[in-house]
PDB file of C-alpha atoms in Angstrom:
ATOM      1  CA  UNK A   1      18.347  -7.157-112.092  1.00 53.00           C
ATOM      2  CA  UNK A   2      19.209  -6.145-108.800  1.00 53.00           C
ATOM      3  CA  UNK A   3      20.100  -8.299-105.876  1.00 55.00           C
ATOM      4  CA  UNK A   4      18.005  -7.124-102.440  1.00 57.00           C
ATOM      5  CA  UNK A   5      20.577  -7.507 -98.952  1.00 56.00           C
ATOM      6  CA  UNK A   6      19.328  -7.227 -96.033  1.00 53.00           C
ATOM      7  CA  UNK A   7      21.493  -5.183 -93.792  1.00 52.00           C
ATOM      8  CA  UNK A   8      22.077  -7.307 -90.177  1.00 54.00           C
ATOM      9  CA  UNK A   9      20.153  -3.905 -88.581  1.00 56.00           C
ATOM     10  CA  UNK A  10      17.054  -4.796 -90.759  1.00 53.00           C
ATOM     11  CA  UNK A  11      15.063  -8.172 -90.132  1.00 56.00           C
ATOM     12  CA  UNK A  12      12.000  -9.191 -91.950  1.00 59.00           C
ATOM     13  CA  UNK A  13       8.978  -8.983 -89.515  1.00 61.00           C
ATOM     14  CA  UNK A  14       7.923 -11.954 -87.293  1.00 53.00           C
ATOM     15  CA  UNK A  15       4.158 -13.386 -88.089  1.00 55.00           C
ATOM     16  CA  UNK A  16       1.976 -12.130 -85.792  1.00 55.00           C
ATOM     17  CA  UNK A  17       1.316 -14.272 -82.878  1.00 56.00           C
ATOM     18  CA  UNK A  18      -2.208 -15.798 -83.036  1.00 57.00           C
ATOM     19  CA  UNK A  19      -4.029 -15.174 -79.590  1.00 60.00           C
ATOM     20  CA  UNK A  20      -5.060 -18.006 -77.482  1.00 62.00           C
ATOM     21  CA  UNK A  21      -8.890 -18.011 -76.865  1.00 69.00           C
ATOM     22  CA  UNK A  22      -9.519 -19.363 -73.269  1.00 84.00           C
ATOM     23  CA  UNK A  23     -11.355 -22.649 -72.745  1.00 86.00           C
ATOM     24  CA  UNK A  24     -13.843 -23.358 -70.619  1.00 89.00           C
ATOM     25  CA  UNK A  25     -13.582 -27.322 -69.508  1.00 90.00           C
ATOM     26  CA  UNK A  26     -17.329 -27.477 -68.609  1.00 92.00           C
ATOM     27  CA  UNK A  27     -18.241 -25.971 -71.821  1.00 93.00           C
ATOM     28  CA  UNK A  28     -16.346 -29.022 -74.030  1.00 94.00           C
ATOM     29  CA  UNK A  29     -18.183 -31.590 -75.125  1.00 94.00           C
ATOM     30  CA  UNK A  30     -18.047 -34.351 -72.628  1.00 95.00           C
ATOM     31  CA  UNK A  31     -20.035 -37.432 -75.300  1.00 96.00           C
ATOM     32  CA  UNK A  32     -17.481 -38.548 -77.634  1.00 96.00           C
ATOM     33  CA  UNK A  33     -18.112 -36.878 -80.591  1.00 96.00           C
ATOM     34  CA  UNK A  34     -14.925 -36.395 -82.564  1.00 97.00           C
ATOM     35  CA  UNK A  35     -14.203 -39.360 -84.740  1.00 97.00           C
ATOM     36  CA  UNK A  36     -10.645 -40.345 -85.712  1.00 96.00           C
ATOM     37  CA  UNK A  37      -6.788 -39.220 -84.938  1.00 96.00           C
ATOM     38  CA  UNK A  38      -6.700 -36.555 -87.313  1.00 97.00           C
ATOM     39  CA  UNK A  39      -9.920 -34.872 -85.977  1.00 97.00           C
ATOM     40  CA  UNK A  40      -8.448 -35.304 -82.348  1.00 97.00           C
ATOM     41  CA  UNK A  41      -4.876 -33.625 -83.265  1.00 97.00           C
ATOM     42  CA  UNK A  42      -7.127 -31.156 -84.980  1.00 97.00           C
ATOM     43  CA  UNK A  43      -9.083 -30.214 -82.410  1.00 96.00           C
ATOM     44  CA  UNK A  44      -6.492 -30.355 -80.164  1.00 95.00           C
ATOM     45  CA  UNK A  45      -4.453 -27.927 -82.255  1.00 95.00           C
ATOM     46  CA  UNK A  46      -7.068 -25.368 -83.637  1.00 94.00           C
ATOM     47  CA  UNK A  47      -9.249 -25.311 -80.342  1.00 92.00           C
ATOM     48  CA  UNK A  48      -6.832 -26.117 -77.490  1.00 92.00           C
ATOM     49  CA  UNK A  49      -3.657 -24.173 -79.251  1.00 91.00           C
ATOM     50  CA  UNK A  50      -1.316 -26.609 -78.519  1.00 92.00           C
ATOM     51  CA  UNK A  51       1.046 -28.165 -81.176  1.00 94.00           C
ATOM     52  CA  UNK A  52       0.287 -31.946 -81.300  1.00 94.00           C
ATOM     53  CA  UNK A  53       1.632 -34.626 -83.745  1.00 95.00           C
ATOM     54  CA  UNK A  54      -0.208 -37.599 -85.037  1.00 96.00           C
ATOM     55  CA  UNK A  55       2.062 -40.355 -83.802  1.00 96.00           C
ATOM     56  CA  UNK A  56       2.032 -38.648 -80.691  1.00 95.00           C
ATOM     57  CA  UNK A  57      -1.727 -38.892 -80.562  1.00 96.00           C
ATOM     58  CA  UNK A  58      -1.598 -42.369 -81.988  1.00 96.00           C
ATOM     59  CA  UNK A  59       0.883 -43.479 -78.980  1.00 96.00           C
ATOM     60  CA  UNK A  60      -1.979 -41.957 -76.423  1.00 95.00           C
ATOM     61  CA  UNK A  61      -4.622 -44.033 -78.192  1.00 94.00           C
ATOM     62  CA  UNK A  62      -2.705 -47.146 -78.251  1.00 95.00           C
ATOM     63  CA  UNK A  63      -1.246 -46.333 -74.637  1.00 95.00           C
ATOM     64  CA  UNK A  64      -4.701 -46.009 -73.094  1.00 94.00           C
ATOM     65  CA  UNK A  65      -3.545 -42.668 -72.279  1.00 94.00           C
ATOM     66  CA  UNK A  66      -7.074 -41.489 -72.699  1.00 93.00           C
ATOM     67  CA  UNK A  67     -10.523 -42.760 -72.911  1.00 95.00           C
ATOM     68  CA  UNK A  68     -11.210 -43.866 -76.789  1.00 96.00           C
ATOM     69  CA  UNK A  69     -14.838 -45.098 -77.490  1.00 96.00           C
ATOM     70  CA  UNK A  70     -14.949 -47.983 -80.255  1.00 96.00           C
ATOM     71  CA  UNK A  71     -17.928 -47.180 -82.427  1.00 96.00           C
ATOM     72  CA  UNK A  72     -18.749 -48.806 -85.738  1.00 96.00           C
ATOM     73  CA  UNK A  73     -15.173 -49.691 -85.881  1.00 95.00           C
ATOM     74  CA  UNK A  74     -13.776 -46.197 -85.878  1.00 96.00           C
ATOM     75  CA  UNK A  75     -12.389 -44.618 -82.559  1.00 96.00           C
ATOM     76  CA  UNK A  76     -14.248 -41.521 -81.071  1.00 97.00           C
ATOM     77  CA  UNK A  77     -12.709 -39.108 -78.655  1.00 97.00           C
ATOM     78  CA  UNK A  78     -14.484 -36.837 -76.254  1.00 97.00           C
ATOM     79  CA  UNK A  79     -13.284 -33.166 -76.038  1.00 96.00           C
ATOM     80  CA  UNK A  80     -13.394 -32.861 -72.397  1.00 97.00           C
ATOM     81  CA  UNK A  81     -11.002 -36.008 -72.676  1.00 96.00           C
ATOM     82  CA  UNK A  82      -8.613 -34.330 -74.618  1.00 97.00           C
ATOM     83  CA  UNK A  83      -8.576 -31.463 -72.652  1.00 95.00           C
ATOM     84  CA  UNK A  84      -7.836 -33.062 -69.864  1.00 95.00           C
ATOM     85  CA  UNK A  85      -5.302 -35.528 -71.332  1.00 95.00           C
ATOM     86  CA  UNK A  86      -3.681 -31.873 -72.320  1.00 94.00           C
ATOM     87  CA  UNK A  87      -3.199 -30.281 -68.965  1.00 93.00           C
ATOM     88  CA  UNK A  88      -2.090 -34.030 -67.359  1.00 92.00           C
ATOM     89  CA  UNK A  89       0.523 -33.446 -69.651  1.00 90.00           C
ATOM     90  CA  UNK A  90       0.863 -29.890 -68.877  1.00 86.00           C
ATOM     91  CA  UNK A  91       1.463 -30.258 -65.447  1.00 84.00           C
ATOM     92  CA  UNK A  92       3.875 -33.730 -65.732  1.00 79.00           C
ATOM     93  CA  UNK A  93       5.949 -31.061 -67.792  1.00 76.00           C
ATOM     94  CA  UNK A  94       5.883 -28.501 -65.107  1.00 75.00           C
ATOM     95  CA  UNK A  95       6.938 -30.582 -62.145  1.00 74.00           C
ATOM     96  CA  UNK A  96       9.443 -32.119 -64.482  1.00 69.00           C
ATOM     97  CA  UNK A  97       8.057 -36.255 -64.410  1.00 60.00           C
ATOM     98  CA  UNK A  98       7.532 -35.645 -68.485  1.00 52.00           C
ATOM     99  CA  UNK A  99       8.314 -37.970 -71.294  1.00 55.00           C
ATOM    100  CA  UNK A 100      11.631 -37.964 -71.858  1.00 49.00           C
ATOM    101  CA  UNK A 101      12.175 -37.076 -75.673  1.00 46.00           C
TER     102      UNK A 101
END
């Protein structure tokens, strides 16, 4: 068997770069509809693009960072919420008054 080198001029390819789709904050959901953490980092990663952890998430919910609706014992988030939690963030980052990690 041969052994494959890769020759410092040759470098595999990159994955593509997945394109943002634009949202539209009066188009989200404003009732809280998403049910759970998980759904909420998922949402907030599939829909919003934007790479969020689940203890993060779980510090915002314990924090009262963001509205969370009790309902039949389970939490429930509101898109709208979450997309505004996302660009409070955004813009603490921006102007530098951030969490400091």
């Amino acid at each position: 068997m041969s052994r494959q080198t890769l020759s410092p001029d040759v470098r595999p390819s990159a994955p593509p770069r997945q394109r943002r789709v634009l949202v539209n904050r009066d188009e989200l959901n404003q009732l809280p509809t998403i049910k759970g953490r998980d759904a909420a980092v998922r949402f907030i990663n599939n829909t919003l693009g934007v790479p969020m952890s689940p203890t993060r998430m779980r510090t915002a919910i314990e924090g009262r960072e963001l509205p969370v609706y009790k309902i039949s014992g389970a939490n429930y988030l509101a898109e709208r919420d979450l997309y505004d939690w996302i660009m409070i963030l955004a813009k603490a980052s921006r102007s530098g008054g951030g969490d400091a990690a």
